[in-house]
């Protein structure tokens, strides 16, 4: 029973404090309203700004990475593709960052693999090397494909 009385006393004191804060002068009421409005605004989930991501994404068609969507065939081309991919990933919305980083990792691994074979086309790699790479990166490639599909659907009119 003493705990119930203590609990009721605490609840009454809390209620009085809350009532006092809410029924204060107009300045404190407007400050409380302003604070509430700020909190509400912060909690809102606005659409992400994808302007920079879309600029990077569409730049590939403009020759940012070789010709159109072709695979680079030399170190300079892969360096350009890595720079482009890094720019795209950095501009991805927060909710897509993990997938975007996975995509960057796949591109980095592909560049490293192809460097070992003098930047031949993927279909020119030894079959066992290509198969091993694909099998080892299948899950990451799926995540990457999801990110690319998101970028394409977001950035293509």
GROMACS .gro file of C-alpha atoms in nm:
model
  157
    1UNK     CA    1   0.000   0.000   0.000
    2UNK     CA    2   0.281   0.252   0.072
    3UNK     CA    3   0.414   0.193  -0.279
    4UNK     CA    4   0.075   0.274  -0.427
    5UNK     CA    5   0.060   0.599  -0.234
    6UNK     CA    6   0.414   0.691  -0.344
    7UNK     CA    7   0.327   0.607  -0.703
    8UNK     CA    8   0.009   0.815  -0.691
    9UNK     CA    9   0.204   1.104  -0.538
   10UNK     CA   10   0.464   1.085  -0.813
   11UNK     CA   11   0.193   1.076  -1.078
   12UNK     CA   12   0.020   1.377  -0.923
   13UNK     CA   13   0.345   1.575  -0.910
   14UNK     CA   14   0.422   1.485  -1.271
   15UNK     CA   15   0.071   1.583  -1.379
   16UNK     CA   16   0.099   1.917  -1.198
   17UNK     CA   17   0.437   1.988  -1.359
   18UNK     CA   18   0.299   1.905  -1.702
   19UNK     CA   19  -0.014   2.112  -1.642
   20UNK     CA   20   0.198   2.402  -1.522
   21UNK     CA   21   0.418   2.386  -1.831
   22UNK     CA   22   0.119   2.375  -2.062
   23UNK     CA   23  -0.074   2.655  -1.894
   24UNK     CA   24   0.219   2.897  -1.863
   25UNK     CA   25   0.232   3.238  -2.026
   26UNK     CA   26   0.193   3.271  -2.401
   27UNK     CA   27   0.570   3.292  -2.456
   28UNK     CA   28   0.634   2.953  -2.301
   29UNK     CA   29   0.331   2.806  -2.479
   30UNK     CA   30   0.456   2.929  -2.814
   31UNK     CA   31   0.804   2.801  -2.728
   32UNK     CA   32   0.654   2.462  -2.646
   33UNK     CA   33   0.455   2.469  -2.970
   34UNK     CA   34   0.764   2.572  -3.163
   35UNK     CA   35   0.960   2.293  -3.003
   36UNK     CA   36   0.685   2.047  -3.089
   37UNK     CA   37   0.675   2.172  -3.447
   38UNK     CA   38   1.052   2.131  -3.476
   39UNK     CA   39   1.031   1.780  -3.339
   40UNK     CA   40   0.752   1.697  -3.579
   41UNK     CA   41   0.952   1.836  -3.869
   42UNK     CA   42   1.260   1.638  -3.772
   43UNK     CA   43   1.056   1.321  -3.743
   44UNK     CA   44   0.900   1.366  -4.089
   45UNK     CA   45   1.046   1.144  -4.360
   46UNK     CA   46   1.096   1.368  -4.663
   47UNK     CA   47   1.187   1.223  -4.999
   48UNK     CA   48   1.565   1.204  -5.031
   49UNK     CA   49   1.743   1.454  -5.252
   50UNK     CA   50   1.870   1.242  -5.538
   51UNK     CA   51   1.993   1.527  -5.760
   52UNK     CA   52   2.365   1.450  -5.717
   53UNK     CA   53   2.312   1.075  -5.743
   54UNK     CA   54   2.114   1.118  -6.065
   55UNK     CA   55   2.375   1.353  -6.210
   56UNK     CA   56   2.642   1.088  -6.149
   57UNK     CA   57   2.418   0.807  -6.274
   58UNK     CA   58   2.324   0.979  -6.599
   59UNK     CA   59   2.683   1.094  -6.666
   60UNK     CA   60   2.773   0.740  -6.773
   61UNK     CA   61   2.565   0.788  -7.088
   62UNK     CA   62   2.764   1.104  -7.156
   63UNK     CA   63   3.089   0.912  -7.171
   64UNK     CA   64   3.201   0.938  -6.808
   65UNK     CA   65   3.310   0.574  -6.825
   66UNK     CA   66   3.423   0.480  -7.170
   67UNK     CA   67   3.169   0.459  -7.446
   68UNK     CA   68   2.812   0.424  -7.328
   69UNK     CA   69   2.784   0.130  -7.094
   70UNK     CA   70   3.087  -0.061  -7.224
   71UNK     CA   71   3.337  -0.224  -6.990
   72UNK     CA   72   3.668  -0.039  -6.968
   73UNK     CA   73   3.958  -0.214  -7.142
   74UNK     CA   74   4.255  -0.054  -6.968
   75UNK     CA   75   4.375   0.077  -6.631
   76UNK     CA   76   4.271   0.436  -6.707
   77UNK     CA   77   3.921   0.324  -6.801
   78UNK     CA   78   3.882   0.125  -6.480
   79UNK     CA   79   4.015   0.417  -6.278
   80UNK     CA   80   3.750   0.639  -6.438
   81UNK     CA   81   3.481   0.378  -6.366
   82UNK     CA   82   3.592   0.357  -6.002
   83UNK     CA   83   3.584   0.737  -5.971
   84UNK     CA   84   3.237   0.748  -6.126
   85UNK     CA   85   3.113   0.466  -5.903
   86UNK     CA   86   3.258   0.636  -5.593
   87UNK     CA   87   3.077   0.960  -5.686
   88UNK     CA   88   2.751   0.772  -5.741
   89UNK     CA   89   2.784   0.586  -5.410
   90UNK     CA   90   2.871   0.900  -5.212
   91UNK     CA   91   2.558   1.071  -5.346
   92UNK     CA   92   2.321   0.779  -5.275
   93UNK     CA   93   2.052   0.844  -5.013
   94UNK     CA   94   2.123   0.722  -4.660
   95UNK     CA   95   1.877   0.436  -4.684
   96UNK     CA   96   2.065   0.305  -4.991
   97UNK     CA   97   2.420   0.355  -4.861
   98UNK     CA   98   2.477  -0.005  -4.757
   99UNK     CA   99   2.370  -0.138  -5.098
  100UNK     CA  100   2.567   0.138  -5.273
  101UNK     CA  101   2.882   0.049  -5.077
  102UNK     CA  102   2.830  -0.316  -5.172
  103UNK     CA  103   2.810  -0.210  -5.537
  104UNK     CA  104   3.135  -0.015  -5.504
  105UNK     CA  105   3.301  -0.323  -5.351
  106UNK     CA  106   3.190  -0.540  -5.644
  107UNK     CA  107   3.326  -0.287  -5.895
  108UNK     CA  108   3.658  -0.268  -5.705
  109UNK     CA  109   3.688  -0.648  -5.698
  110UNK     CA  110   3.602  -0.674  -6.067
  111UNK     CA  111   3.865  -0.410  -6.152
  112UNK     CA  112   4.127  -0.593  -5.946
  113UNK     CA  113   4.045  -0.926  -6.110
  114UNK     CA  114   4.052  -0.786  -6.463
  115UNK     CA  115   4.381  -0.605  -6.391
  116UNK     CA  116   4.538  -0.948  -6.335
  117UNK     CA  117   4.431  -1.043  -6.689
  118UNK     CA  118   4.532  -0.718  -6.864
  119UNK     CA  119   4.174  -0.585  -6.861
  120UNK     CA  120   4.024  -0.840  -7.100
  121UNK     CA  121   3.647  -0.855  -7.134
  122UNK     CA  122   3.477  -1.066  -6.867
  123UNK     CA  123   3.384  -1.331  -7.125
  124UNK     CA  124   3.754  -1.361  -7.215
  125UNK     CA  125   3.855  -1.463  -6.863
  126UNK     CA  126   3.939  -1.831  -6.811
  127UNK     CA  127   3.607  -2.008  -6.750
  128UNK     CA  128   3.703  -2.131  -6.402
  129UNK     CA  129   3.817  -1.783  -6.296
  130UNK     CA  130   3.495  -1.625  -6.422
  131UNK     CA  131   3.279  -1.894  -6.259
  132UNK     CA  132   3.463  -1.863  -5.927
  133UNK     CA  133   3.430  -1.484  -5.929
  134UNK     CA  134   3.060  -1.496  -6.009
  135UNK     CA  135   2.992  -1.758  -5.743
  136UNK     CA  136   3.194  -1.570  -5.483
  137UNK     CA  137   3.017  -1.241  -5.551
  138UNK     CA  138   2.664  -1.360  -5.625
  139UNK     CA  139   2.501  -1.220  -5.308
  140UNK     CA  140   2.682  -0.886  -5.339
  141UNK     CA  141   2.594  -0.868  -5.709
  142UNK     CA  142   2.227  -0.918  -5.623
  143UNK     CA  143   2.244  -0.628  -5.373
  144UNK     CA  144   2.430  -0.421  -5.632
  145UNK     CA  145   2.164  -0.497  -5.894
  146UNK     CA  146   1.896  -0.374  -5.653
  147UNK     CA  147   2.086  -0.047  -5.604
  148UNK     CA  148   2.140  -0.004  -5.978
  149UNK     CA  149   1.770  -0.071  -6.041
  150UNK     CA  150   1.681   0.191  -5.776
  151UNK     CA  151   1.916   0.447  -5.936
  152UNK     CA  152   1.783   0.369  -6.282
  153UNK     CA  153   1.418   0.397  -6.179
  154UNK     CA  154   1.487   0.716  -5.982
  155UNK     CA  155   1.708   0.887  -6.239
  156UNK     CA  156   1.558   0.782  -6.572
  157UNK     CA  157   1.264   0.989  -6.692
   0.00000   0.00000   0.00000
